[in-house]
mmCIF file of C-alpha atoms in Angstrom:
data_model
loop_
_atom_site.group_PDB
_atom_site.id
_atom_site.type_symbol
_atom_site.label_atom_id
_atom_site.label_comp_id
_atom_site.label_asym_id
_atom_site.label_seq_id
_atom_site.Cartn_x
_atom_site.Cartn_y
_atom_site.Cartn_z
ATOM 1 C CA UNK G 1 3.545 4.984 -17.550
ATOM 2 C CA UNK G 2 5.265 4.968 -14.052
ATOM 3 C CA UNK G 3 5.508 1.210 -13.170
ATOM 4 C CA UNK G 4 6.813 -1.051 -10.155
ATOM 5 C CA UNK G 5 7.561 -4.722 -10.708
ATOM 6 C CA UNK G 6 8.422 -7.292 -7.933
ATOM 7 C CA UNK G 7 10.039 -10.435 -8.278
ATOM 8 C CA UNK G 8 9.709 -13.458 -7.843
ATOM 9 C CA UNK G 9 5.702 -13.237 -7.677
ATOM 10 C CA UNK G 10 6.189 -16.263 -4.881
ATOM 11 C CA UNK G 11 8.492 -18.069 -3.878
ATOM 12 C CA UNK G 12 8.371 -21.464 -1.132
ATOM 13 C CA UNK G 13 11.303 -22.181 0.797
ATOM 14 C CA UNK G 14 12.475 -23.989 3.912
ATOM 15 C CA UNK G 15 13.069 -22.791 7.411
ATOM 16 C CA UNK G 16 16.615 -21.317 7.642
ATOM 17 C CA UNK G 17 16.751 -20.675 4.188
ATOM 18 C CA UNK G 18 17.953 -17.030 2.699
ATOM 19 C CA UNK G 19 15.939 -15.081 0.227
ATOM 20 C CA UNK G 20 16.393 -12.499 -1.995
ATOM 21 C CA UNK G 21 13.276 -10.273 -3.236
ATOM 22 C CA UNK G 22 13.589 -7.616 -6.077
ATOM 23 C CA UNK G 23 11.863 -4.648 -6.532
ATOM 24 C CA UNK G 24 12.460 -2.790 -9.845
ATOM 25 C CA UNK G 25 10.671 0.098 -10.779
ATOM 26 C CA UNK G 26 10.576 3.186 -14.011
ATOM 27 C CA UNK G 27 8.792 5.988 -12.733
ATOM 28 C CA UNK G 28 9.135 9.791 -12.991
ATOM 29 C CA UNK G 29 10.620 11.967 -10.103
ATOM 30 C CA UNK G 30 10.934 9.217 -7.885
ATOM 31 C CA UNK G 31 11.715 10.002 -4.497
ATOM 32 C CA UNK G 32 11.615 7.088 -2.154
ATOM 33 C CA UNK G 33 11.031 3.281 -2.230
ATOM 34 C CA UNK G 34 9.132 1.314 0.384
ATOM 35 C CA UNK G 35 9.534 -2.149 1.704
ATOM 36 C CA UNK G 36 6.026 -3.428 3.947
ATOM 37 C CA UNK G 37 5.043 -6.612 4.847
ATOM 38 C CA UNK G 38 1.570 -7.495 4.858
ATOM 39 C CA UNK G 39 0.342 -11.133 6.409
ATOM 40 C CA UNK G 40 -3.426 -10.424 6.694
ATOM 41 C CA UNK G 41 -4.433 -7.094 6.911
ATOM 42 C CA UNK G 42 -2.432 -3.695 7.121
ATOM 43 C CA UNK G 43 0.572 -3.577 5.427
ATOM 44 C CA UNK G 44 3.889 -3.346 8.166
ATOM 45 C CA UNK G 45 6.337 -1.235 7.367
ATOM 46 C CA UNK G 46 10.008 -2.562 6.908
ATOM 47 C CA UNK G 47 12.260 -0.145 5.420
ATOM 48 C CA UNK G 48 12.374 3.378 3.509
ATOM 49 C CA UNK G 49 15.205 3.786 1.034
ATOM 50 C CA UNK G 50 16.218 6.889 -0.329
ATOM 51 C CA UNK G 51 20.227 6.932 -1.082
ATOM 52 C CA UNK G 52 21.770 4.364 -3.244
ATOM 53 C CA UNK G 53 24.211 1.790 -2.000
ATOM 54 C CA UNK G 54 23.142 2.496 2.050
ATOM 55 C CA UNK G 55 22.372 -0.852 3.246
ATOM 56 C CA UNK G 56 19.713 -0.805 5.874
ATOM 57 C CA UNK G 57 19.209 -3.423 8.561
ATOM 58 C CA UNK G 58 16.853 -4.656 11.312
ATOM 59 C CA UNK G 59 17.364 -8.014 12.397
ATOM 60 C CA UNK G 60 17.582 -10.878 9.650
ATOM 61 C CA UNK G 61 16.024 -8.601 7.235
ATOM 62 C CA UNK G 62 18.271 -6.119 5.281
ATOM 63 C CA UNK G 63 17.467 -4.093 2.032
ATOM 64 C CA UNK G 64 19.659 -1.862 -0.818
ATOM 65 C CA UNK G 65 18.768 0.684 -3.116
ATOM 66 C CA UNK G 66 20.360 1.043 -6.586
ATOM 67 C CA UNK G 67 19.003 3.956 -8.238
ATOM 68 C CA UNK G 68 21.277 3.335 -11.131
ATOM 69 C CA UNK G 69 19.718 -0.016 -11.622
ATOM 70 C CA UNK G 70 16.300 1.415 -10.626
ATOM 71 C CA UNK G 71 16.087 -1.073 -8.019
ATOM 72 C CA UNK G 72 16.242 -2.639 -4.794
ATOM 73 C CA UNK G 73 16.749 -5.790 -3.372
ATOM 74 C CA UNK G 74 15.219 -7.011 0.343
ATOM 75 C CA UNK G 75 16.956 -10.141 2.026
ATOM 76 C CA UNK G 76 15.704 -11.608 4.284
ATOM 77 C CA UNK G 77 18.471 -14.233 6.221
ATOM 78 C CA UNK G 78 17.919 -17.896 8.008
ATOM 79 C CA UNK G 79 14.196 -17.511 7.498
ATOM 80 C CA UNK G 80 11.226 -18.813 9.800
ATOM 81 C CA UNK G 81 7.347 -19.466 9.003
ATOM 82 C CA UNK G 82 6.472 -16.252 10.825
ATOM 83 C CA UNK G 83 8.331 -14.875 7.526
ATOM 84 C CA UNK G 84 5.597 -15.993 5.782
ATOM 85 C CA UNK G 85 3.623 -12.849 3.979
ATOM 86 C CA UNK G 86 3.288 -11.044 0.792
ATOM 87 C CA UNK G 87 6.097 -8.448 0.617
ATOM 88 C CA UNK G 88 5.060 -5.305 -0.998
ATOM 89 C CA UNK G 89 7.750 -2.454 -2.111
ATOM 90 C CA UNK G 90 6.352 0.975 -3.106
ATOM 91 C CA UNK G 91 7.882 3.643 -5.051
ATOM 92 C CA UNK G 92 6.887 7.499 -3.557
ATOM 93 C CA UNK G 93 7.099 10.425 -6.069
ATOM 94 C CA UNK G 94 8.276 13.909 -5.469
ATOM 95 C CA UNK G 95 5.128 15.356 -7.270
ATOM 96 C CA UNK G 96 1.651 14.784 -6.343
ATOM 97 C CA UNK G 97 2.574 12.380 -2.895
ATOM 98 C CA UNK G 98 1.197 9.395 -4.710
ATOM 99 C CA UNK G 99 2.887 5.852 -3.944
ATOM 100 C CA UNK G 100 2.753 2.939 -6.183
ATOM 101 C CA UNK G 101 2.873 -0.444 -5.298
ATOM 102 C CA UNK G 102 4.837 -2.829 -6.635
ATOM 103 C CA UNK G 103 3.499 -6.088 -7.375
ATOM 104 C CA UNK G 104 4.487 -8.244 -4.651
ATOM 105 C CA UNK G 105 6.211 -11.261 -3.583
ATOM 106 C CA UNK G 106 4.521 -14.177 -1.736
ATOM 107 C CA UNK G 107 6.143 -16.128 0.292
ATOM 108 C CA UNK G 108 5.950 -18.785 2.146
ATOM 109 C CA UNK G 109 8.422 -20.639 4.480
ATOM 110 C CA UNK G 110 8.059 -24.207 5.673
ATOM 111 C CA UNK G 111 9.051 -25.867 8.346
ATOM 112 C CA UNK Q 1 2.693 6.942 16.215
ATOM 113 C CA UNK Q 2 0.193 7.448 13.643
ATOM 114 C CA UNK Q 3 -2.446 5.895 13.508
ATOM 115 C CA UNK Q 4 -5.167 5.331 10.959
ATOM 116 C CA UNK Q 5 -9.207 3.879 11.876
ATOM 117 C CA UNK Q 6 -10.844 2.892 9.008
ATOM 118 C CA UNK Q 7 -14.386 1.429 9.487
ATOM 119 C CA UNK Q 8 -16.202 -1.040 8.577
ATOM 120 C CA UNK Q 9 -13.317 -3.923 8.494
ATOM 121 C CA UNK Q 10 -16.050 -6.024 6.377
ATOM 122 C CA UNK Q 11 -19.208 -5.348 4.896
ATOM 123 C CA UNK Q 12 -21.421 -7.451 2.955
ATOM 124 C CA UNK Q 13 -24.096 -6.079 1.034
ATOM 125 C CA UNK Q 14 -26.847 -6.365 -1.960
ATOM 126 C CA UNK Q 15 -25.733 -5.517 -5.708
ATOM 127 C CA UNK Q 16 -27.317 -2.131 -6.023
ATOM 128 C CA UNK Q 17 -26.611 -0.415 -2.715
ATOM 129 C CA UNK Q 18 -24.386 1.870 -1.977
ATOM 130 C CA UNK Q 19 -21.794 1.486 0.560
ATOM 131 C CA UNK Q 20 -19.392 4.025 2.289
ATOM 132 C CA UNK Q 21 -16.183 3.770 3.831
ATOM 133 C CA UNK Q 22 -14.393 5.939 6.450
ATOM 134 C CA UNK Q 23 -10.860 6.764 6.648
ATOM 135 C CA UNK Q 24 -9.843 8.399 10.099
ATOM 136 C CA UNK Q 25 -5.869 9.454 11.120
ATOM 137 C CA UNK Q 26 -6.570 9.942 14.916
ATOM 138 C CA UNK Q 27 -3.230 11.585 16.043
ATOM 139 C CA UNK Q 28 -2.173 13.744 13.571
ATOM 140 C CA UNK Q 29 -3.682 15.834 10.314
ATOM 141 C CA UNK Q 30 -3.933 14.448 7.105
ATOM 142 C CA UNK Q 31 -4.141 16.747 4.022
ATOM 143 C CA UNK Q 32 -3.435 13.848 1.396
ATOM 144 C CA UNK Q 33 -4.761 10.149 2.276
ATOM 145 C CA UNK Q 34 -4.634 7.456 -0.305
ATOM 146 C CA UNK Q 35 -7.360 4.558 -1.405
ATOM 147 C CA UNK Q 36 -6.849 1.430 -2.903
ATOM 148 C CA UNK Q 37 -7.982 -1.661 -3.500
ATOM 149 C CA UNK Q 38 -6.504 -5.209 -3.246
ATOM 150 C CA UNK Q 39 -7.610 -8.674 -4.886
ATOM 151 C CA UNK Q 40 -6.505 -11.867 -2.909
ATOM 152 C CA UNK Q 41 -3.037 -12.560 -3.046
ATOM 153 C CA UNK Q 42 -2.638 -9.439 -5.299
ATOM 154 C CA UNK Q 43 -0.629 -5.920 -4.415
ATOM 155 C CA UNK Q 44 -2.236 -3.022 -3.924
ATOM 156 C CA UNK Q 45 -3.428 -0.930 -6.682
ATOM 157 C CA UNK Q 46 -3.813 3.119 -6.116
ATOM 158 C CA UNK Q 47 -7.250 3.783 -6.998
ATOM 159 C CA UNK Q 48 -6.939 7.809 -5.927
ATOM 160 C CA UNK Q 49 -5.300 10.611 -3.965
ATOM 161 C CA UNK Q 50 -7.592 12.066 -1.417
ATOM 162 C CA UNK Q 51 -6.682 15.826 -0.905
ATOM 163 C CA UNK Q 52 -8.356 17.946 1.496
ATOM 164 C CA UNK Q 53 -10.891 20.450 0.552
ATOM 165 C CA UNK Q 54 -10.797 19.574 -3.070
ATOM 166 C CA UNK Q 55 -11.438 16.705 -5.344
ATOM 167 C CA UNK Q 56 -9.846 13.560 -5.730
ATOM 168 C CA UNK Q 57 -7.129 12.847 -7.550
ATOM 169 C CA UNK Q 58 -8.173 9.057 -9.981
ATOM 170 C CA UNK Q 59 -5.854 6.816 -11.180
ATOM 171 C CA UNK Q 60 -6.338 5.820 -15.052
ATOM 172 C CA UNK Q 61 -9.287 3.190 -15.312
ATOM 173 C CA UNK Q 62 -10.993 4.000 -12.025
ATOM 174 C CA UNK Q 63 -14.193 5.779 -12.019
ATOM 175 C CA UNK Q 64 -14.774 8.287 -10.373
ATOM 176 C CA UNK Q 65 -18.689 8.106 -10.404
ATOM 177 C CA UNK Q 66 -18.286 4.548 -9.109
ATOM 178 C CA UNK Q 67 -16.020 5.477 -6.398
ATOM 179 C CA UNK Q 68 -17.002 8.463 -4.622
ATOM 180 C CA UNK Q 69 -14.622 10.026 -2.512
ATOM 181 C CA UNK Q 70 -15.014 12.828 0.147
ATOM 182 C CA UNK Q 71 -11.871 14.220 1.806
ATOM 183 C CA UNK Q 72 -14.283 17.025 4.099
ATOM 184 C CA UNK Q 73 -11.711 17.586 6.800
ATOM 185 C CA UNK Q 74 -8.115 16.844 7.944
ATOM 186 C CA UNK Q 75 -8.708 13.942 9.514
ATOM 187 C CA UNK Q 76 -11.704 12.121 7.780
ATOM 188 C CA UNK Q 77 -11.358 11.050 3.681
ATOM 189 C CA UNK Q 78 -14.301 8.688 2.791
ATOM 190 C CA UNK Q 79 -14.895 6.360 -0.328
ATOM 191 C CA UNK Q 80 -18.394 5.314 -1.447
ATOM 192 C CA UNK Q 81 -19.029 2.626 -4.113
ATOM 193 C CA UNK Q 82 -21.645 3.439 -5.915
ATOM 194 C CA UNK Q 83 -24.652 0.601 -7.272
ATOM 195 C CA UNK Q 84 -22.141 -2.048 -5.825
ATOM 196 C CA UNK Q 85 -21.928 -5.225 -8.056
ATOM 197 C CA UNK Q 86 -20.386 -8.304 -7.150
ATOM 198 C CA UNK Q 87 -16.599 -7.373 -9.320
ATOM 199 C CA UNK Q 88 -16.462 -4.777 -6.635
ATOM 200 C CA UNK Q 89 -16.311 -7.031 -3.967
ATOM 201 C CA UNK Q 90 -12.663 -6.400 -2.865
ATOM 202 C CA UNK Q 91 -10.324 -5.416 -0.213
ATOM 203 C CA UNK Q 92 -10.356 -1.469 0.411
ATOM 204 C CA UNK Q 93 -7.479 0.423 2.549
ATOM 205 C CA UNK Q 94 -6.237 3.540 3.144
ATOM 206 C CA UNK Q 95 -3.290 5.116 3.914
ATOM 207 C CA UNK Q 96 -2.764 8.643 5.100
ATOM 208 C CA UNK Q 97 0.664 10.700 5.468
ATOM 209 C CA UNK Q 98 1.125 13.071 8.597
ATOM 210 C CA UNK Q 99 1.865 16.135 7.042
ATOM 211 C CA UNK Q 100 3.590 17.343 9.853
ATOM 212 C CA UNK Q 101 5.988 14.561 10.044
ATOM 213 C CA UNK Q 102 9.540 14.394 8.907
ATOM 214 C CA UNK Q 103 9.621 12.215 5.292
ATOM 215 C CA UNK Q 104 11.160 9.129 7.056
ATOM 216 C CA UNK Q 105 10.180 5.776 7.695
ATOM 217 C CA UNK Q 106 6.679 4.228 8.836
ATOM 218 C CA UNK Q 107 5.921 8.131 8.772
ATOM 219 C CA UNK Q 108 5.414 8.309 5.389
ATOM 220 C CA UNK Q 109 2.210 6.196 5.211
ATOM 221 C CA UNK Q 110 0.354 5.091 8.026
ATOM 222 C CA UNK Q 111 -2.524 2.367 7.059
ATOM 223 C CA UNK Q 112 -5.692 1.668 7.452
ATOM 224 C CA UNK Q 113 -6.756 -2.217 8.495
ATOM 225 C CA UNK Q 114 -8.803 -2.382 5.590
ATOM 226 C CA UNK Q 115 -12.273 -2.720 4.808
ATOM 227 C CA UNK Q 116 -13.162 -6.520 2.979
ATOM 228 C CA UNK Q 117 -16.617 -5.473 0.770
ATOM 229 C CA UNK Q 118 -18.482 -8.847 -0.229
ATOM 230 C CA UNK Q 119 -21.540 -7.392 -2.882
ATOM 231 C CA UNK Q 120 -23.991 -10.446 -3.132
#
């Protein structure tokens, strides 16, 4: 059974702080993994990861792929409340389009 | 970009009734589009693959005769729940892939806003 596991399930830290969520996943023909961020409704997407070791960036946030580990990490650097959401990664298969969700990582920054 | 309407964003409604919700892309064809469901501070869980023209696709433990789904054209995939009971009360989205889009980023899926059912 194709599963995707996220950890921590939450996680409280303080403004500035860095973090460091995990994403691992065992699933069949995998193709792609997903980072999104989702604060109330839609989820936003972050980041699509497809080679291993290829560190992608956008701002404070930054995520890896390890597809030897069967896993990838999203850091997020000097945090702020506005950083405050579930994070959601999601693995995309080669057959049949689907995308499973892992099961997310709450978190919440304080000032 | 892409863009996904899905309507109603809430709904409340009596155990019993049925209740329908529409997934739209408005820019861009959509042969496969995607449903699931969401508890409160929960991820999403893939309920079924929408394909155009033929039936859905269910993931193991959904049923299908409780969740309806219609994918009738390339731009419109819709998901009834059936004789609604208050366990189905839930957060629905959808998320639809523009199939002539290049595999890379926020192409891949393009959400929904959700639809929050209440069943009293």
């Amino acid at each position: 059974e194709d599963k995707v596991v996220q950890s921590p399930l939450s996680l409280v830290v303080h403004e500035g702080d860095t973090v460091t969520l995990n994403c691992s996943y065992e699933v069949t023909n995998f193709r792609s993994l997903l980072w999104y961020k989702q604060e109330k409704k839609a989820p936003t997407f972050l980041f699509m990861l497809t080679s291993s070791g290829i560190e992608k960036k956008s701002g404070r946030l930054s995520s890896i792929l390890d597809k030897k580990e069967l896993s990838s990490i999203l850091n997020i650097t000097a945090t702020q409340t506005g950083d405050s959401a579930i994070y959601l990664c999601a693995v995309g298969m080669n057959t049949g389009n689907q995308f499973y969700f892992g099961t997310g990582t709450s978190l919440t920054v304080i000032p | 970009g892409a863009v996904v309407s899905q309507h109603p964003s809430w709904v409340i409604c009596k155990s019993g009734t049925s209740v329908k919700i529409e997934c739209r892309s408005l820019d861009f064809q959509a042969t496969t589009m995607f449903w699931y469901r969401q508890f409160p501070k929960q991820s999403l869980m893939l309920m079924a693959t929408s394909n155009e023209g033929s039936k859905a696709t269910y993931e193991q433990g959904v049923e299908k005769d409780k969740f309806l789904i219609n994918h009738a054209s390339l731009t419109l995939s819709t998901l009834t729940v059936t004789s609604a009971h208050p366990e189905d009360s839930s957060f629905y989205i959808c998320s639809a892939r523009d199939r002539l889009a290049p595999y890379s980023g926020a192409n891949v899926l393009t959400f929904g806003a959700g639809s929050r059912l209440t069943v009293l």
